[in-house]
Amino acid sequence: MSDPVGDLLSAVVATASAVRGGGPVQPPTLERPSKPDFGDYSTNVAMLLAPGMGQPPRAIAERIAEGLGERLGNDLGRAEVAGPGFLNLFMSDAWCCRSLAGTLEAGDAYGAGDRSGAQRINVEFVSANPTGPVTVASGRHAAYGDSLCRILEFAGNDVDREYYVNDRGGQIERFVASIRARGQGEDPPEDGYQGAYVVEVAQRLPGAAEIDGEKLARRAVEIMLEEVRETLARFRVHMDRFSSEEALHDSGAVAEVLDRLEEREHVYPLDGAVWLRTTSFGDDKDRVLMRSNGELTYFGSDIAYHEDKRARGYDRVIAVWGADHHGYVARMRAAWEALGGDPEQLELLIMQLVSLIEGGQRAQMSKRGGEFVTLDDLVEDIGVDATRWFLLQRSHDTPLDLDLDLARRRSQDNPVYYAQYAHARIASILRRAGEERVTRALAADVAGSAEELHRSARSLVKRLLEFPEEVTEAAERRAPHRLTTYVTEVAQDFSAFYRDCKVVGAAEEGGDEDLRIATCESTRRVIARSLDLLGLAAPAEM
RNA sequence: GCCCCCGUAGCUCAGCGGAUCAGAGCGAGGGACUUCUAAUCCCUAGGUCGCAGGUUCGAAUCCUGCCGGGGGCGCCA
């Protein structure tokens, strides 16, 4: 795997270890300073070593600089000690060219994780109740969950995308009652679903009033799920599995889990209900599993569902929940542990709210009240790419204000087009060069190019070299939004390169056309991959 | 009362397992189209990173308290 920055960091650590006289070294930083005066890369390694060695950091930095010079040879232009003891590294053009060549040799795997640490991961997301269309709020879950899965896969894991269908319980009964009412031309009950879509569902279920309750519920859920699937498909989200709550009851899985909790003596009766002693595992109060009327709670089903996922043998089980479920985390984790689950394996991520702003007003969305904007509407309005970008730009634990007027009006200014435009522009340049010419350039000895690199070219190459680390960070921190920032930076750096360095006809200004074509191709691939990880298209022309 | 998230440039926010991170986009003002695609580029503006303590050689970043905003606290799902 080509990772020149990682290799450079390893060299720094090895040199530091030697200077200290062996032994492990606390992982130093290796950053790209904002000011060119501070070199291509800067490390704090000397300052980390100083306390243990009892020597001034600057003196240690000098010795590491010397050692690095020997270790890296021509790769290192020079190393300077700065400030309190930073070591600023200026890499040679040769190093940049060789590194660039490395990104191309890696092919499609550039930036991908190696499979040595591959995990089987289950990611459950969206899981919106099948009682209405997918809302924009669920769209955020869809965009986030799907992008996270793409990133986790690219980082070297095996991922299952899963949707949990709450196809029983009170909300289904209210949904059915609403359909029945609409089927007879009446308004739904007050606590029912008021949305106009219920009328359409009723029309697809003629004679709804006469159909048996359970059967009607199943068919209504089928219809809604079909729509959910279609909406998600248009949004480029494909679930590997839909898990039914009802099926867990039918199979006896729920009853079995309750028995096991009882065997383990985590359950007790009180006030006619059955409680789970979640406080034994850190929850602030115990929770009801079975109501005094004999009905199981949603929590009871959900325990069985998570136990089902656990039994499937994943290394890691991730669920993305809405902010309104945050109070639910402690009890689910408690139940997981009560059944013998490893708390390390269960990850419950809370997605903060999406608020819609329209006409300067904050609108709360309510599926039951029929007041919501559907994902389909928004996608139709501004397109899949802009919608996904919009929903992915912000960290999942930050509330998102979605200004509809802005989203529509600014559709041309949306930063997503900036990255896509850079990709299209590169594609255009490569078309101009011609397929045969590009092939020849990629086969050429780019690593050995003698071109004196323009600073824009150096910046761009260094940016491309950040890609593997960006993928790792985005995966480990469950943070797809980092890639929106990164791909924008790549596009910006490319724009500067485009301005300063002629590609086709580079020789006219003393440049190496092979090298510059290779730079374009590497950039194009990194942008395309980044966009793909976000679930966005990488157009060849715009 | 308890819990979660947030408070960074006029606006929307990134950065938050400490240092060389004070940044991006939009908005505002000015400039560049006989272009390897101007859906672009360049310049200007402006912030005591909510406040107060603490830890540290060093804090937007970690800890505590406070203030402000949003959300959640059911034998609903």
Coordinates of C-alpha atoms in Angstrom, one line a residue, chain A residues 12-446:
Chain A
V12 CA 10.6 10.0 12.1
V13 CA 9.6 7.6 14.8
A14 CA 12.5 5.3 14.0
T15 CA 15.0 8.1 14.0
A16 CA 13.6 9.5 17.3
S17 CA 13.9 6.1 18.8
A18 CA 17.5 5.8 17.8
V19 CA 18.3 9.2 19.1
R20 CA 16.8 8.4 22.4
G21 CA 18.7 5.1 22.5
G22 CA 15.9 2.7 21.7
G23 CA 12.5 2.0 23.1
P24 CA 9.1 3.0 22.1
V25 CA 8.3 6.6 21.3
Q26 CA 5.0 8.3 22.1
P27 CA 3.3 8.8 18.7
P28 CA 4.3 12.2 17.4
T29 CA 2.3 14.4 15.1
L30 CA 3.2 14.9 11.5
E31 CA 1.3 17.9 10.1
R32 CA 1.1 20.0 7.1
P33 CA 1.8 23.5 8.4
S34 CA -0.3 26.3 7.0
K35 CA 2.7 28.5 6.3
P36 CA 5.2 27.3 3.6
D37 CA 8.0 28.7 5.8
F38 CA 7.4 25.9 8.1
G39 CA 8.2 23.2 5.6
D40 CA 6.1 20.5 3.9
Y41 CA 5.7 18.6 7.2
S42 CA 6.2 19.5 10.8
T43 CA 6.6 17.2 13.8
N44 CA 6.6 17.8 17.5
V45 CA 8.6 14.6 18.2
A46 CA 11.5 16.4 19.9
M47 CA 9.2 18.1 22.3
L48 CA 7.7 14.7 23.2
L49 CA 11.1 13.3 23.9
A50 CA 12.5 16.2 25.8
P51 CA 11.0 15.5 29.3
G52 CA 12.2 11.9 29.3
M53 CA 15.7 12.7 28.1
G54 CA 16.2 15.8 30.2
Q55 CA 17.5 17.8 27.3
P56 CA 16.3 20.9 25.5
P57 CA 13.8 20.0 22.7
R58 CA 15.7 22.1 20.2
A59 CA 18.9 20.1 20.8
I60 CA 17.1 16.8 20.4
A61 CA 15.4 18.2 17.2
E62 CA 18.9 18.9 15.8
R63 CA 20.0 15.4 16.4
I64 CA 16.8 13.9 14.9
A65 CA 17.2 16.2 11.9
E66 CA 20.7 14.8 11.4
G67 CA 19.5 11.3 11.7
L68 CA 16.6 11.9 9.3
G69 CA 19.0 13.3 6.8
E70 CA 21.0 10.1 6.7
R71 CA 17.9 7.9 6.8
L72 CA 16.0 9.7 4.0
G73 CA 18.9 10.7 1.7
N74 CA 17.7 12.6 -1.3
D75 CA 14.0 12.5 -0.2
L76 CA 14.7 15.1 2.3
G77 CA 15.5 18.6 1.0
R78 CA 16.3 20.0 4.4
A79 CA 15.1 20.0 8.0
E80 CA 14.9 23.0 10.2
V81 CA 14.4 23.3 13.9
A82 CA 11.9 26.0 14.8
G83 CA 10.1 27.6 17.7
P84 CA 10.2 25.6 21.0
G85 CA 11.5 22.5 19.2
F86 CA 9.4 21.8 16.1
L87 CA 11.2 20.0 13.4
N88 CA 10.1 21.3 10.0
L89 CA 10.8 19.0 7.0
F90 CA 11.2 20.2 3.5
M91 CA 10.8 17.3 1.1
S92 CA 12.6 17.1 -2.2
D93 CA 10.8 17.3 -5.6
A94 CA 12.1 13.7 -6.1
W95 CA 10.1 12.6 -3.1
C96 CA 7.0 14.3 -4.3
C97 CA 7.2 12.7 -7.7
R98 CA 7.9 9.3 -6.4
S99 CA 5.0 9.7 -3.9
L100 CA 2.7 10.7 -6.7
A101 CA 3.7 7.7 -8.8
G102 CA 2.9 5.6 -5.8
T103 CA -0.7 6.9 -5.6
L104 CA -1.1 5.8 -9.2
E105 CA 0.5 2.4 -8.9
A106 CA -1.9 1.7 -6.1
G107 CA -4.7 2.0 -8.6
D108 CA -8.3 1.7 -7.3
A109 CA -6.9 0.6 -3.9
Y110 CA -5.2 4.0 -3.2
G111 CA -6.4 5.1 0.2
A112 CA -8.1 1.8 0.9
G113 CA -7.5 0.0 4.2
D114 CA -5.7 -3.3 4.1
R115 CA -7.8 -6.2 5.1
S116 CA -5.6 -7.4 7.9
G117 CA -7.8 -5.8 10.5
A118 CA -11.1 -6.5 8.6
Q119 CA -14.1 -6.6 10.8
R120 CA -17.7 -7.8 10.1
I121 CA -19.8 -4.8 10.9
N122 CA -23.5 -4.4 11.0
V123 CA -24.9 -0.9 10.5
E124 CA -28.5 -0.3 11.2
F125 CA -29.9 3.0 10.1
V126 CA -33.0 4.8 8.9
S127 CA -35.4 2.2 10.4
A128 CA -38.2 4.7 10.0
N129 CA -41.6 3.5 11.0
P130 CA -43.4 2.1 7.9
T131 CA -46.3 4.4 8.5
G132 CA -45.4 7.1 6.0
P133 CA -42.9 8.3 3.4
V134 CA -39.2 8.8 4.1
T135 CA -38.8 12.3 5.5
V136 CA -35.9 14.6 5.1
A137 CA -34.9 13.8 8.7
S138 CA -34.7 10.2 7.8
G139 CA -32.8 11.2 4.7
R140 CA -30.1 12.5 6.9
H141 CA -29.9 9.1 8.5
A142 CA -29.9 7.5 5.1
A143 CA -27.1 9.7 3.8
Y144 CA -25.0 9.3 6.9
G145 CA -25.5 5.6 7.4
D146 CA -24.9 4.8 3.8
S147 CA -21.8 7.0 3.5
L148 CA -20.4 5.5 6.7
C149 CA -20.9 2.0 5.3
R150 CA -19.1 3.0 2.1
I151 CA -16.2 4.4 4.1
L152 CA -16.0 1.4 6.5
E153 CA -16.0 -0.9 3.5
F154 CA -13.3 1.0 1.7
A155 CA -11.3 1.0 5.0
G156 CA -11.2 -2.7 4.7
N157 CA -14.3 -4.1 6.5
D158 CA -17.3 -6.2 5.6
V159 CA -20.4 -4.3 6.2
D160 CA -24.1 -5.2 6.3
R161 CA -26.7 -2.4 5.9
E162 CA -29.8 -3.1 7.8
Y163 CA -33.2 -1.5 8.3
Y164 CA -35.3 -2.5 11.3
V165 CA -39.0 -2.4 10.6
N166 CA -41.3 -1.6 13.5
D167 CA -44.2 -3.4 11.9
R168 CA -46.3 -3.9 15.0
G169 CA -47.5 -2.0 18.0
G170 CA -49.5 1.1 18.6
Q171 CA -48.4 3.2 15.7
I172 CA -49.3 0.4 13.3
E173 CA -52.8 0.2 14.8
R174 CA -53.2 3.9 14.5
F175 CA -52.0 3.7 10.9
V176 CA -54.5 1.0 10.1
A177 CA -57.3 2.9 11.7
S178 CA -56.4 5.9 9.6
I179 CA -56.4 3.9 6.4
R180 CA -59.8 2.4 7.3
A181 CA -61.2 5.9 7.9
R182 CA -59.8 7.2 4.6
G183 CA -61.2 4.1 2.9
Q184 CA -64.6 5.1 4.0
G185 CA -64.1 8.8 3.0
E186 CA -63.7 9.8 6.6
D187 CA -61.0 11.8 8.5
P188 CA -58.5 9.7 10.4
P189 CA -58.8 9.6 14.2
E190 CA -57.3 12.5 16.1
D191 CA -54.3 10.4 17.1
G192 CA -54.0 8.9 13.6
Y193 CA -52.0 9.8 10.6
Q194 CA -53.3 12.9 8.9
G195 CA -51.1 13.0 5.8
A196 CA -52.6 13.0 2.4
Y197 CA -50.6 9.9 1.5
V198 CA -52.8 7.8 3.7
V199 CA -55.6 8.4 1.2
E200 CA -53.5 6.9 -1.6
V201 CA -52.6 3.9 0.5
A202 CA -56.3 3.4 1.2
Q203 CA -57.0 3.6 -2.5
R204 CA -54.6 0.8 -3.1
L205 CA -56.4 -1.3 -0.5
P206 CA -60.0 -1.4 -1.6
G207 CA -62.4 -2.5 1.0
A208 CA -59.9 -1.7 3.7
A209 CA -62.7 -1.4 6.2
E210 CA -63.6 -5.0 5.8
I211 CA -60.1 -6.5 5.8
D212 CA -59.0 -8.3 8.9
G213 CA -56.8 -6.1 11.1
E214 CA -53.6 -8.1 11.0
K215 CA -53.9 -8.7 7.3
L216 CA -54.5 -5.1 6.6
A217 CA -51.6 -4.1 8.7
R218 CA -49.3 -6.4 6.8
R219 CA -50.4 -5.2 3.5
A220 CA -50.2 -1.5 4.5
V221 CA -46.7 -2.1 5.8
E222 CA -45.8 -3.8 2.6
I223 CA -47.0 -0.8 0.6
M224 CA -45.1 1.7 2.7
L225 CA -41.9 -0.4 2.7
E226 CA -42.1 -0.7 -1.0
E227 CA -42.1 3.1 -1.2
V228 CA -39.3 3.3 1.3
R229 CA -37.2 1.0 -0.8
E230 CA -37.9 3.0 -3.9
T231 CA -37.1 6.3 -2.2
L232 CA -33.9 4.9 -0.8
A233 CA -32.9 3.4 -4.1
R234 CA -33.3 6.8 -5.8
F235 CA -31.1 8.2 -3.0
R236 CA -28.5 5.5 -3.9
V237 CA -29.0 3.6 -0.6
H238 CA -29.4 -0.1 -0.8
M239 CA -30.2 -2.1 2.4
D240 CA -28.8 -5.6 2.6
R241 CA -31.5 -6.6 5.0
F242 CA -34.9 -5.6 6.4
S243 CA -35.5 -7.1 9.8
S244 CA -39.1 -7.3 11.0
E245 CA -40.1 -6.8 14.6
E246 CA -43.2 -8.9 14.0
A247 CA -41.1 -11.8 12.8
L248 CA -39.1 -11.7 16.0
H249 CA -42.4 -12.3 17.9
D250 CA -43.6 -14.9 15.5
S251 CA -40.4 -16.9 15.7
G252 CA -40.4 -17.0 19.4
A253 CA -37.2 -15.1 19.6
V254 CA -38.7 -12.4 21.8
A255 CA -40.1 -15.0 24.3
E256 CA -36.8 -16.8 24.3
V257 CA -34.8 -13.7 25.2
L258 CA -37.2 -12.8 28.0
D259 CA -36.7 -16.3 29.4
R260 CA -33.0 -15.9 29.3
L261 CA -33.1 -12.6 31.1
E262 CA -35.3 -14.2 33.7
E263 CA -32.8 -17.1 34.1
R264 CA -30.1 -14.6 34.6
E265 CA -32.3 -13.0 37.3
H266 CA -32.3 -9.5 35.7
V267 CA -36.1 -9.4 35.7
Y268 CA -38.6 -8.8 38.4
P269 CA -42.4 -8.1 38.7
L270 CA -43.8 -4.8 40.1
D271 CA -47.2 -3.3 39.9
G272 CA -48.3 -6.0 37.6
A273 CA -45.7 -5.3 35.0
V274 CA -42.4 -7.0 34.4
W275 CA -39.2 -5.0 34.8
L276 CA -35.6 -5.3 33.6
R277 CA -33.1 -4.3 36.2
T278 CA -31.1 -2.1 33.9
T279 CA -29.8 -0.1 36.8
S280 CA -27.4 -3.0 37.4
F281 CA -25.7 -1.9 34.2
G282 CA -25.6 1.8 34.6
D283 CA -29.0 3.0 33.7
D284 CA -30.6 5.5 36.0
K285 CA -33.8 3.5 36.5
D286 CA -35.2 0.1 35.7
R287 CA -37.4 -0.3 32.6
V288 CA -40.6 -2.1 31.9
L289 CA -40.4 -5.1 29.6
M290 CA -44.0 -6.1 29.8
R291 CA -46.8 -3.9 30.6
S292 CA -49.4 -4.8 33.3
N293 CA -51.8 -5.4 30.4
G294 CA -49.6 -8.2 29.2
E295 CA -48.3 -6.3 26.1
L296 CA -44.6 -6.3 25.5
T297 CA -43.0 -2.9 25.3
Y298 CA -41.0 -1.7 22.3
F299 CA -38.0 -2.1 24.4
G300 CA -38.7 -5.8 24.9
S301 CA -38.8 -6.3 21.1
D302 CA -35.7 -4.2 20.6
I303 CA -33.7 -6.3 23.1
A304 CA -34.6 -9.4 21.1
Y305 CA -33.7 -7.6 17.9
H306 CA -30.3 -6.6 19.2
E307 CA -29.7 -10.1 20.6
D308 CA -30.6 -11.4 17.1
K309 CA -27.9 -9.2 15.6
R310 CA -25.4 -10.2 18.2
A311 CA -26.1 -13.9 17.5
R312 CA -25.2 -13.3 13.9
G313 CA -21.6 -13.0 14.9
Y314 CA -20.6 -9.5 13.9
D315 CA -17.5 -8.0 15.3
R316 CA -19.3 -4.8 15.7
V317 CA -22.9 -3.7 15.8
I318 CA -23.6 -0.1 15.0
A319 CA -27.0 1.5 15.2
V320 CA -27.8 5.1 14.2
W321 CA -30.6 6.5 16.2
G322 CA -32.4 9.8 16.2
A323 CA -31.8 12.3 18.9
D324 CA -35.1 11.5 20.5
H325 CA -33.7 8.0 21.3
H326 CA -30.8 9.3 23.3
G327 CA -32.5 8.5 26.6
Y328 CA -32.8 5.0 25.2
V329 CA -29.1 4.3 24.8
A330 CA -28.4 3.4 28.5
R331 CA -31.1 0.9 28.7
M332 CA -30.3 -0.8 25.4
R333 CA -26.6 -1.1 26.4
A334 CA -27.7 -2.5 29.8
A335 CA -29.9 -5.1 28.1
W336 CA -27.0 -6.0 25.8
E337 CA -24.7 -6.6 28.7
A338 CA -27.4 -8.4 30.7
L339 CA -27.5 -11.0 28.0
G340 CA -23.7 -11.4 28.0
G341 CA -22.9 -9.0 25.2
D342 CA -19.5 -7.3 25.0
P343 CA -20.2 -3.6 25.5
E344 CA -17.2 -2.8 23.3
Q345 CA -19.0 -4.3 20.3
L346 CA -22.2 -2.3 20.5
E347 CA -22.1 1.2 19.2
L348 CA -25.2 3.4 19.4
L349 CA -24.7 6.7 17.5
I350 CA -27.1 9.5 18.1
M351 CA -28.0 11.7 15.1
Q352 CA -28.9 15.2 16.1
L353 CA -32.1 16.8 14.7
V354 CA -32.7 18.2 11.3
S355 CA -34.8 21.4 11.4
L356 CA -36.3 22.7 8.3
I357 CA -36.2 26.5 7.8
E358 CA -38.7 27.8 5.4
G359 CA -39.5 31.5 5.1
G360 CA -37.2 32.1 8.0
Q361 CA -39.4 29.9 10.2
R362 CA -38.3 26.7 11.9
A363 CA -40.7 23.9 11.0
Q364 CA -41.0 20.8 13.1
M365 CA -41.7 17.7 11.2
S366 CA -44.4 15.4 12.3
K367 CA -45.3 12.3 10.4
R368 CA -48.4 11.8 12.3
G369 CA -49.5 15.3 11.9
G370 CA -48.8 15.1 8.2
E371 CA -46.5 18.1 8.4
F372 CA -43.2 17.1 6.9
V373 CA -41.1 17.4 3.8
T374 CA -40.3 14.1 2.1
L375 CA -36.9 13.1 1.0
D376 CA -38.4 12.6 -2.5
D377 CA -39.6 16.2 -2.6
L378 CA -36.2 17.5 -1.6
V379 CA -34.4 15.3 -4.1
E380 CA -36.7 16.3 -6.8
D381 CA -36.1 19.9 -5.9
I382 CA -32.3 20.0 -5.7
G383 CA -31.1 16.6 -6.9
V384 CA -29.6 13.6 -5.2
D385 CA -26.0 15.0 -5.2
A386 CA -26.9 18.3 -3.6
T387 CA -29.2 16.7 -1.1
R388 CA -26.7 14.1 0.1
W389 CA -24.0 16.7 0.2
F390 CA -26.2 19.0 2.2
L391 CA -27.1 16.3 4.7
L392 CA -23.5 15.0 5.0
Q393 CA -21.7 18.3 5.4
R394 CA -22.3 18.5 9.2
S395 CA -21.1 16.2 11.9
H396 CA -23.8 13.7 12.9
D397 CA -23.8 15.0 16.5
T398 CA -24.5 18.5 15.4
P399 CA -28.1 19.7 14.9
L400 CA -28.6 20.6 11.2
D401 CA -30.6 23.5 10.0
L402 CA -31.8 22.9 6.5
D403 CA -32.9 26.1 4.9
L404 CA -35.2 25.0 2.1
D405 CA -35.2 28.4 0.4
L406 CA -31.5 28.5 0.5
A407 CA -31.1 24.9 -0.7
R408 CA -33.3 25.6 -3.7
R409 CA -32.0 29.1 -4.5
R410 CA -28.4 28.2 -4.1
S411 CA -28.5 24.9 -5.9
Q412 CA -26.0 26.3 -8.4
D413 CA -23.7 27.6 -5.7
N414 CA -23.7 24.4 -3.6
P415 CA -20.1 23.4 -2.9
V416 CA -20.9 19.9 -4.2
Y417 CA -20.7 21.3 -7.7
Y418 CA -17.3 22.7 -6.9
A419 CA -15.8 19.3 -6.4
Q420 CA -17.7 17.8 -9.3
Y421 CA -16.7 20.6 -11.5
A422 CA -13.0 20.0 -10.7
H423 CA -13.5 16.4 -11.6
A424 CA -15.2 17.3 -14.9
R425 CA -12.5 19.8 -15.7
I426 CA -9.8 17.2 -15.2
A427 CA -11.7 14.8 -17.4
S428 CA -11.8 17.5 -20.0
I429 CA -8.1 18.0 -19.9
L430 CA -7.4 14.3 -20.1
R431 CA -9.8 14.1 -23.1
R432 CA -7.8 16.9 -24.7
A433 CA -4.6 15.0 -24.1
G434 CA -6.1 11.9 -25.7
E435 CA -6.5 8.4 -24.3
E436 CA -3.3 7.1 -25.9
R437 CA -1.3 10.1 -24.6
V438 CA -2.6 9.5 -21.0
T439 CA -1.8 5.8 -21.2
R440 CA 1.7 6.7 -22.2
A441 CA 2.1 9.2 -19.4
L442 CA 1.0 6.8 -16.8
A443 CA 3.5 4.2 -18.1
A444 CA 6.3 6.8 -18.0
D445 CA 8.9 7.1 -15.3
V446 CA 6.9 9.8 -13.4

